[in-house]
Short mmCIF file of C-alpha atoms in Angstrom, two decimals:
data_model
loop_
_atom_site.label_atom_id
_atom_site.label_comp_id
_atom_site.label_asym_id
_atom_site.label_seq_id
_atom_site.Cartn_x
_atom_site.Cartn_y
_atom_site.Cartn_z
CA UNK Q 1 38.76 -112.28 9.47
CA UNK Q 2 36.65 -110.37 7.09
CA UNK Q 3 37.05 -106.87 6.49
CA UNK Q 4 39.62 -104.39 8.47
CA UNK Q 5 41.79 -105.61 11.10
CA UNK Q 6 40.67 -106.69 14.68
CA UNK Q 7 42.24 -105.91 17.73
CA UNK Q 8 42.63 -108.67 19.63
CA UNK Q 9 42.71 -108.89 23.90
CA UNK Q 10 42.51 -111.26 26.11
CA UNK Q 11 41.60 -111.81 29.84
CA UNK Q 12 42.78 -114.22 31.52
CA UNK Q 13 44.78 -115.48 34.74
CA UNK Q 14 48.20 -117.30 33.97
CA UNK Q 15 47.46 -120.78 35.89
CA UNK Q 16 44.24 -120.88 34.58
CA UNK Q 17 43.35 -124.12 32.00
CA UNK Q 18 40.61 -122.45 30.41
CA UNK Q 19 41.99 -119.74 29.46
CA UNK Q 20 45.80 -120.94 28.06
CA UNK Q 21 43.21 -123.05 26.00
CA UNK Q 22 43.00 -119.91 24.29
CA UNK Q 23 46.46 -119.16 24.49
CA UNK Q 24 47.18 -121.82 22.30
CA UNK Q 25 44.64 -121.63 19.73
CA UNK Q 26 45.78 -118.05 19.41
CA UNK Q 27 49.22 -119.25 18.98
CA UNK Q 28 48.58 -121.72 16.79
CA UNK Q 29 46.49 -119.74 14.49
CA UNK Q 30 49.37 -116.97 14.64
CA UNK Q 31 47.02 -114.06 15.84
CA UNK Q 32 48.64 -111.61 17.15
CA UNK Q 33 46.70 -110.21 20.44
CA UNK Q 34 47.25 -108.49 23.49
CA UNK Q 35 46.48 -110.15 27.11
CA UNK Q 36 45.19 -108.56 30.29
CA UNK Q 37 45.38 -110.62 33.67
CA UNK Q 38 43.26 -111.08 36.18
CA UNK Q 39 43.07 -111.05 39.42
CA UNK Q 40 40.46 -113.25 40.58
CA UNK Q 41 40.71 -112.59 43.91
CA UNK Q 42 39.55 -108.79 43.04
CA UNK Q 43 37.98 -109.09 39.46
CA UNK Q 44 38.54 -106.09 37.32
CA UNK Q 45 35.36 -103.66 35.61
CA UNK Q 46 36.53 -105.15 32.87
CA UNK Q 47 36.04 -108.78 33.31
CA UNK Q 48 33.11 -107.87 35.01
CA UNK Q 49 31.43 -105.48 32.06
CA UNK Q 50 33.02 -107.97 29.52
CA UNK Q 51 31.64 -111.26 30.92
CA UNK Q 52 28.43 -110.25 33.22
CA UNK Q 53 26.79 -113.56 33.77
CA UNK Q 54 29.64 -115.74 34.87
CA UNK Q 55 32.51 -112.77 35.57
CA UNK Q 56 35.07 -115.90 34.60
CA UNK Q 57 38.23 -115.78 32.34
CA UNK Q 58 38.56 -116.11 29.87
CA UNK Q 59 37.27 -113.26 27.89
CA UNK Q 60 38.31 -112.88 24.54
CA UNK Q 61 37.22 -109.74 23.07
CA UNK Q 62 37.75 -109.13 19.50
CA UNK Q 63 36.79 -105.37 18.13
CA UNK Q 64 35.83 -105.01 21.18
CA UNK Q 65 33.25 -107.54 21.55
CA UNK Q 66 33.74 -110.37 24.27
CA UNK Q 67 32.99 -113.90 23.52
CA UNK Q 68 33.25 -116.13 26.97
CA UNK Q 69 33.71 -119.07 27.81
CA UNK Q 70 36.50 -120.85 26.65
CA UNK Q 71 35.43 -123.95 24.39
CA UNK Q 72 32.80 -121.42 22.78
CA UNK Q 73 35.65 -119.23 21.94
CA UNK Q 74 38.03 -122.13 20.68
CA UNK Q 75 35.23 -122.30 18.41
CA UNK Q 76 35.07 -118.75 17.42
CA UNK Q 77 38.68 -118.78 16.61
CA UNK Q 78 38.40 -121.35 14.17
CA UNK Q 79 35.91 -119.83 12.49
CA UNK Q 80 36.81 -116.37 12.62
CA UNK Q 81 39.74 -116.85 11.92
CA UNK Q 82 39.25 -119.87 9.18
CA UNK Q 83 42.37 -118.60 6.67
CA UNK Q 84 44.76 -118.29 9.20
CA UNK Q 85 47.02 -121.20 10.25
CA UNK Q 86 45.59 -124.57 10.60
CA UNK Q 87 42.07 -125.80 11.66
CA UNK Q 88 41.38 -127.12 15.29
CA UNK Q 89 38.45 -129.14 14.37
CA UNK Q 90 38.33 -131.17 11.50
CA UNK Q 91 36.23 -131.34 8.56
CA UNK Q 92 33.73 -133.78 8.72
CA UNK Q 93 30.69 -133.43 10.70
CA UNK Q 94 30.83 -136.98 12.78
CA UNK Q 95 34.71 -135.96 13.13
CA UNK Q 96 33.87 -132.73 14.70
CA UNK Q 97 30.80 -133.77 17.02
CA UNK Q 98 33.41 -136.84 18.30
CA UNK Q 99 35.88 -133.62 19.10
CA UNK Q 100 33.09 -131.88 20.80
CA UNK Q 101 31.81 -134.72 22.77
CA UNK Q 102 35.67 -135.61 24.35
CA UNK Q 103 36.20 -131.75 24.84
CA UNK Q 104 32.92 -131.36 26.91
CA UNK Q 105 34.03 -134.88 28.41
CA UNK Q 106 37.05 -132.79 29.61
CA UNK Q 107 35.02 -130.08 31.32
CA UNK Q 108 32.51 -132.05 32.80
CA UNK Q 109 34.30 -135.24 34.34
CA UNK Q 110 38.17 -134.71 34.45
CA UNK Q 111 37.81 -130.77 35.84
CA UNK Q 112 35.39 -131.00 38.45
CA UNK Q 113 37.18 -134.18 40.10
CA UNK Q 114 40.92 -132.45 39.55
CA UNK Q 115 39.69 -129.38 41.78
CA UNK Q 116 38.63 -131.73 44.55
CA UNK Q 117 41.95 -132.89 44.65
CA UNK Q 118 43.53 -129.75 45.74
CA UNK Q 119 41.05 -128.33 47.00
CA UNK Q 120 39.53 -130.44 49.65
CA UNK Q 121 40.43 -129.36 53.60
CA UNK Q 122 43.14 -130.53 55.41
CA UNK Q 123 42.44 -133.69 57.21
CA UNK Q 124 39.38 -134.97 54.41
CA UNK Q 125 41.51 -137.93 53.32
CA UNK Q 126 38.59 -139.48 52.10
CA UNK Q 127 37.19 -137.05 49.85
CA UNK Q 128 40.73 -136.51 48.52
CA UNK Q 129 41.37 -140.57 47.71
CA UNK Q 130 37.58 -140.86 46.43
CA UNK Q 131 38.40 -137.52 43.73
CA UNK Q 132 42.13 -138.90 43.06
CA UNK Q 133 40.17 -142.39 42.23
CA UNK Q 134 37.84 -140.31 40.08
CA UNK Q 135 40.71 -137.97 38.38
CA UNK Q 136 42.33 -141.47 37.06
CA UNK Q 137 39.40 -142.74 36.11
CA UNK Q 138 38.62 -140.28 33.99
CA UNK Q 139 42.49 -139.89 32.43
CA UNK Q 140 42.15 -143.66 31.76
CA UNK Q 141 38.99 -143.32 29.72
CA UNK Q 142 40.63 -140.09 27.83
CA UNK Q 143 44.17 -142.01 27.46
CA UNK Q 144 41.43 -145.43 25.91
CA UNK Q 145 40.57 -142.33 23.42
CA UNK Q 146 43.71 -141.29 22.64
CA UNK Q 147 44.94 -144.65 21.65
CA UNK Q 148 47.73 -145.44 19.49
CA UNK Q 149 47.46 -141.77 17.82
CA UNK Q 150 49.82 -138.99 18.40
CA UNK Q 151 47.72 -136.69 19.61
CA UNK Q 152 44.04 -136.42 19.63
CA UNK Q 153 43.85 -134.78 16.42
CA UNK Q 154 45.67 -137.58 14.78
CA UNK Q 155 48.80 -136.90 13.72
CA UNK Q 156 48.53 -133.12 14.95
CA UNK Q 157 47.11 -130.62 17.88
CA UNK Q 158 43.47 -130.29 17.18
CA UNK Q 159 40.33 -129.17 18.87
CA UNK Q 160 40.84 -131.73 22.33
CA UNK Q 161 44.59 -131.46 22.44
CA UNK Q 162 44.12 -127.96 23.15
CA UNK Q 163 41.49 -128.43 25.46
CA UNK Q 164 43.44 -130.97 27.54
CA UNK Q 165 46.82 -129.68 27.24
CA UNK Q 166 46.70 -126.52 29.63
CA UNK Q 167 45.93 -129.76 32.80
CA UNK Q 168 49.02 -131.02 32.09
CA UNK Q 169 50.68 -127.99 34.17
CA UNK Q 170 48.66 -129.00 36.86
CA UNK Q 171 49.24 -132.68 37.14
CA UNK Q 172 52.21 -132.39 39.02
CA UNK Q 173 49.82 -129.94 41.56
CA UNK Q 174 47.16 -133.20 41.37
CA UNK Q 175 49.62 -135.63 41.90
CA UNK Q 176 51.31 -133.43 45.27
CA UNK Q 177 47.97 -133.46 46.95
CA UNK Q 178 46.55 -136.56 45.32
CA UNK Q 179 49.69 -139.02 45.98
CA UNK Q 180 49.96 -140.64 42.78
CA UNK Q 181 51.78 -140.31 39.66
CA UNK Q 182 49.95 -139.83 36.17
CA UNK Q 183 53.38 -141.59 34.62
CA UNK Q 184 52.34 -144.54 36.92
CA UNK Q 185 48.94 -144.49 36.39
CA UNK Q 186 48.52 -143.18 32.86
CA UNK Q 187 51.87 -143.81 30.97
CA UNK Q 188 50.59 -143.08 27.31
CA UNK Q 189 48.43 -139.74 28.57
CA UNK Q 190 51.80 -138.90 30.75
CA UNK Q 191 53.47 -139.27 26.81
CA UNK Q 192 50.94 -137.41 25.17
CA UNK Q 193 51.33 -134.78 27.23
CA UNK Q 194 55.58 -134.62 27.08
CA UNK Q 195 55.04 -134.94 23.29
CA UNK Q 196 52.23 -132.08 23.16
CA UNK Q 197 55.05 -129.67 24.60
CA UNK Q 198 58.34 -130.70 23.01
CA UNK Q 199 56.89 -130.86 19.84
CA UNK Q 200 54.22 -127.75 19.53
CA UNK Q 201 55.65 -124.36 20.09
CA UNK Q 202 52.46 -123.06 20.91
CA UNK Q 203 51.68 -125.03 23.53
CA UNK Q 204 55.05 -124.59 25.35
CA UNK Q 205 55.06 -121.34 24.98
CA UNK Q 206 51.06 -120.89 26.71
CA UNK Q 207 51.85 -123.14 29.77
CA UNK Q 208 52.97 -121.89 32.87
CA UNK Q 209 55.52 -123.70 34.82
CA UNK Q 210 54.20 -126.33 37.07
CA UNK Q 211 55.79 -125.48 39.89
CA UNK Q 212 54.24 -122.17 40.37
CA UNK Q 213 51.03 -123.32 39.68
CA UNK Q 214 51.70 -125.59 42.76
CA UNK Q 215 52.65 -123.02 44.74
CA UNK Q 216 49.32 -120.79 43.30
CA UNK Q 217 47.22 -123.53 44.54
CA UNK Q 218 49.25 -123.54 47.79
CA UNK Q 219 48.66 -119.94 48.32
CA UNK Q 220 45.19 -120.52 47.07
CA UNK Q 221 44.67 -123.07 49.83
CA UNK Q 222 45.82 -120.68 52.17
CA UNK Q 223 43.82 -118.06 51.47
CA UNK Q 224 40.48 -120.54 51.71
CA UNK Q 225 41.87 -121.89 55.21
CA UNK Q 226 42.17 -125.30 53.38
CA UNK Q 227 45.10 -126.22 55.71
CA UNK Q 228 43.29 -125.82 58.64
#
C-alpha cells in the first residue's frame, strides 16, 4: 500500500468459508495481520461497530477502517495491496468479469444449498435429498468450469480458487449429513480440491480441519434443536 504502514486485523470465526477466503488471500499476498475471532453466538462491539449493517465476519479492517464482506474485500486486497505477491484476478477485463461471475456463482447457488444440507431438522429427509441434489448440481456445473485446468486460475490459485477452497473443509460435513461422496460424485472437483491444499501453502495453512468443523456444525445443530 501507499504511504506508511497499515495495521492489519481481521475478524473472523475459524470454520467460517467466507472469512478463510480472506485468510488466504492474506497469505498469499504475504501480509502480515493480526486476527480476532468471533463468537457468533454472542457477537463482539467490535464486529458489531465494525460491520453495522450485516454484523457478519468477516471484517477486515485496515488502519482501522473495516471493509466487509468477503468477495468485496478479496477485491480490496488485490488492489491495495497490488505490489505485493501475486494477483488474484487476472488482467484482462473479460478474464476478470468471467472470475467474478463463477465467484458470485459460488455465493449464490453452491452456499445457500450446502447450508440446507446440514442444517435442515431431524427427520426432513426430503428437504435434505432435494439440497444434496442441488449441492451436486451445482459442484458439477463448477467442476464443467474447471475443466482440464489446474486450478481455476489456470495454472495457479486465483480469484475463484480462493473463493471455493475454504468449502472444501466442509465437504466431508456435507457429505455426513448429505450421504454422498464429492469423490463419487465430483472426481475432478474432489482433485482440485486435494491439489489446492498439497500444493498452496496458503491455503493449507487457512483451513481448519474437517473434522471439527463437523463437529461445529454438530454442536451448531444442537444448539438450534436441529436433532429434534
Amino acid at each position: 500500500m501507499e504511504g506508511e504502514k497499515k495495521s492489519v486485523v481481521l475478524i473472523n470465526c475459524a470454520v467460517s468459508m467466507y472469512g478463510n477466503r480472506v485468510r488466504i488471500a492474506l497469505a498469499r499476498k504475504g501480509v502480515a495481520y493480526e486476527e480476532k475471532p468471533e463468537n457468533l453466538a454472542a457477537k463482539s462491539a467490535l464486529l458489531l461497530s465494525s460491520n453495522p449493517v450485516h454484523g457478519q465476519v468477516p471484517v477486515l479492517l485496515v488502519g482501522g477502517k473495516p471493509v466487509c464482506e468477503s468477495l468485496v474485500i478479496l477485491e480490496f486486497i488485490d488492489e491495495a495491496f497490488a505490489g505485493v505477491g501475486e494477483p488474484l484476478l487476472p488482467a484482462g477485463p473479460y478474464e476478470r468479469a468471467q472470475a467474478r461471475f463463477w465467484a458470485s456463482y459460488i455465493d449464490a447457488k453452491l452456499a445457500p444449498c450446502a447450508a440446507r444440507v446440514w442444517r435442515s431438522p431431524a427427520g426432513a429427509a426430503a428437504v435434505v435429498e432435494a439440497a444434496r441434489d442441488e449441492l451436486v448440481a451445482a459442484m458439477r456445473t463448477l467442476e464443467a468450469e474447471l475443466g482440464g485446468k489446474r486450478y481455476f486460475g489456470g495454472e495457479v490459485v486465483g480469484y475463484v480458487d480462493v473463493a471455493l477452497a475454504p468449502f472444501t473443509a466442509w465437504f466431508a460435513t456435507y457429505e455426513r449429513f448429505g450421504g454422498f461422496s464429492v469423490a463419487a460424485e465430483c472426481p475432478a472437483l474432489a482433485a482440485w480440491a486435494a491439489r489446492c491444499a498439497r500444493e498452496n501453502a496458503c491455503v493449507a495453512a487457512s483451513l481448519p480441519d474437517p473434522e471439527f468443523v463437523y463437529q461445529f456444525a454438530c454442536g451448531m445443530r444442537k444448539h438450534f434443536g436441529l436433532d429434534g
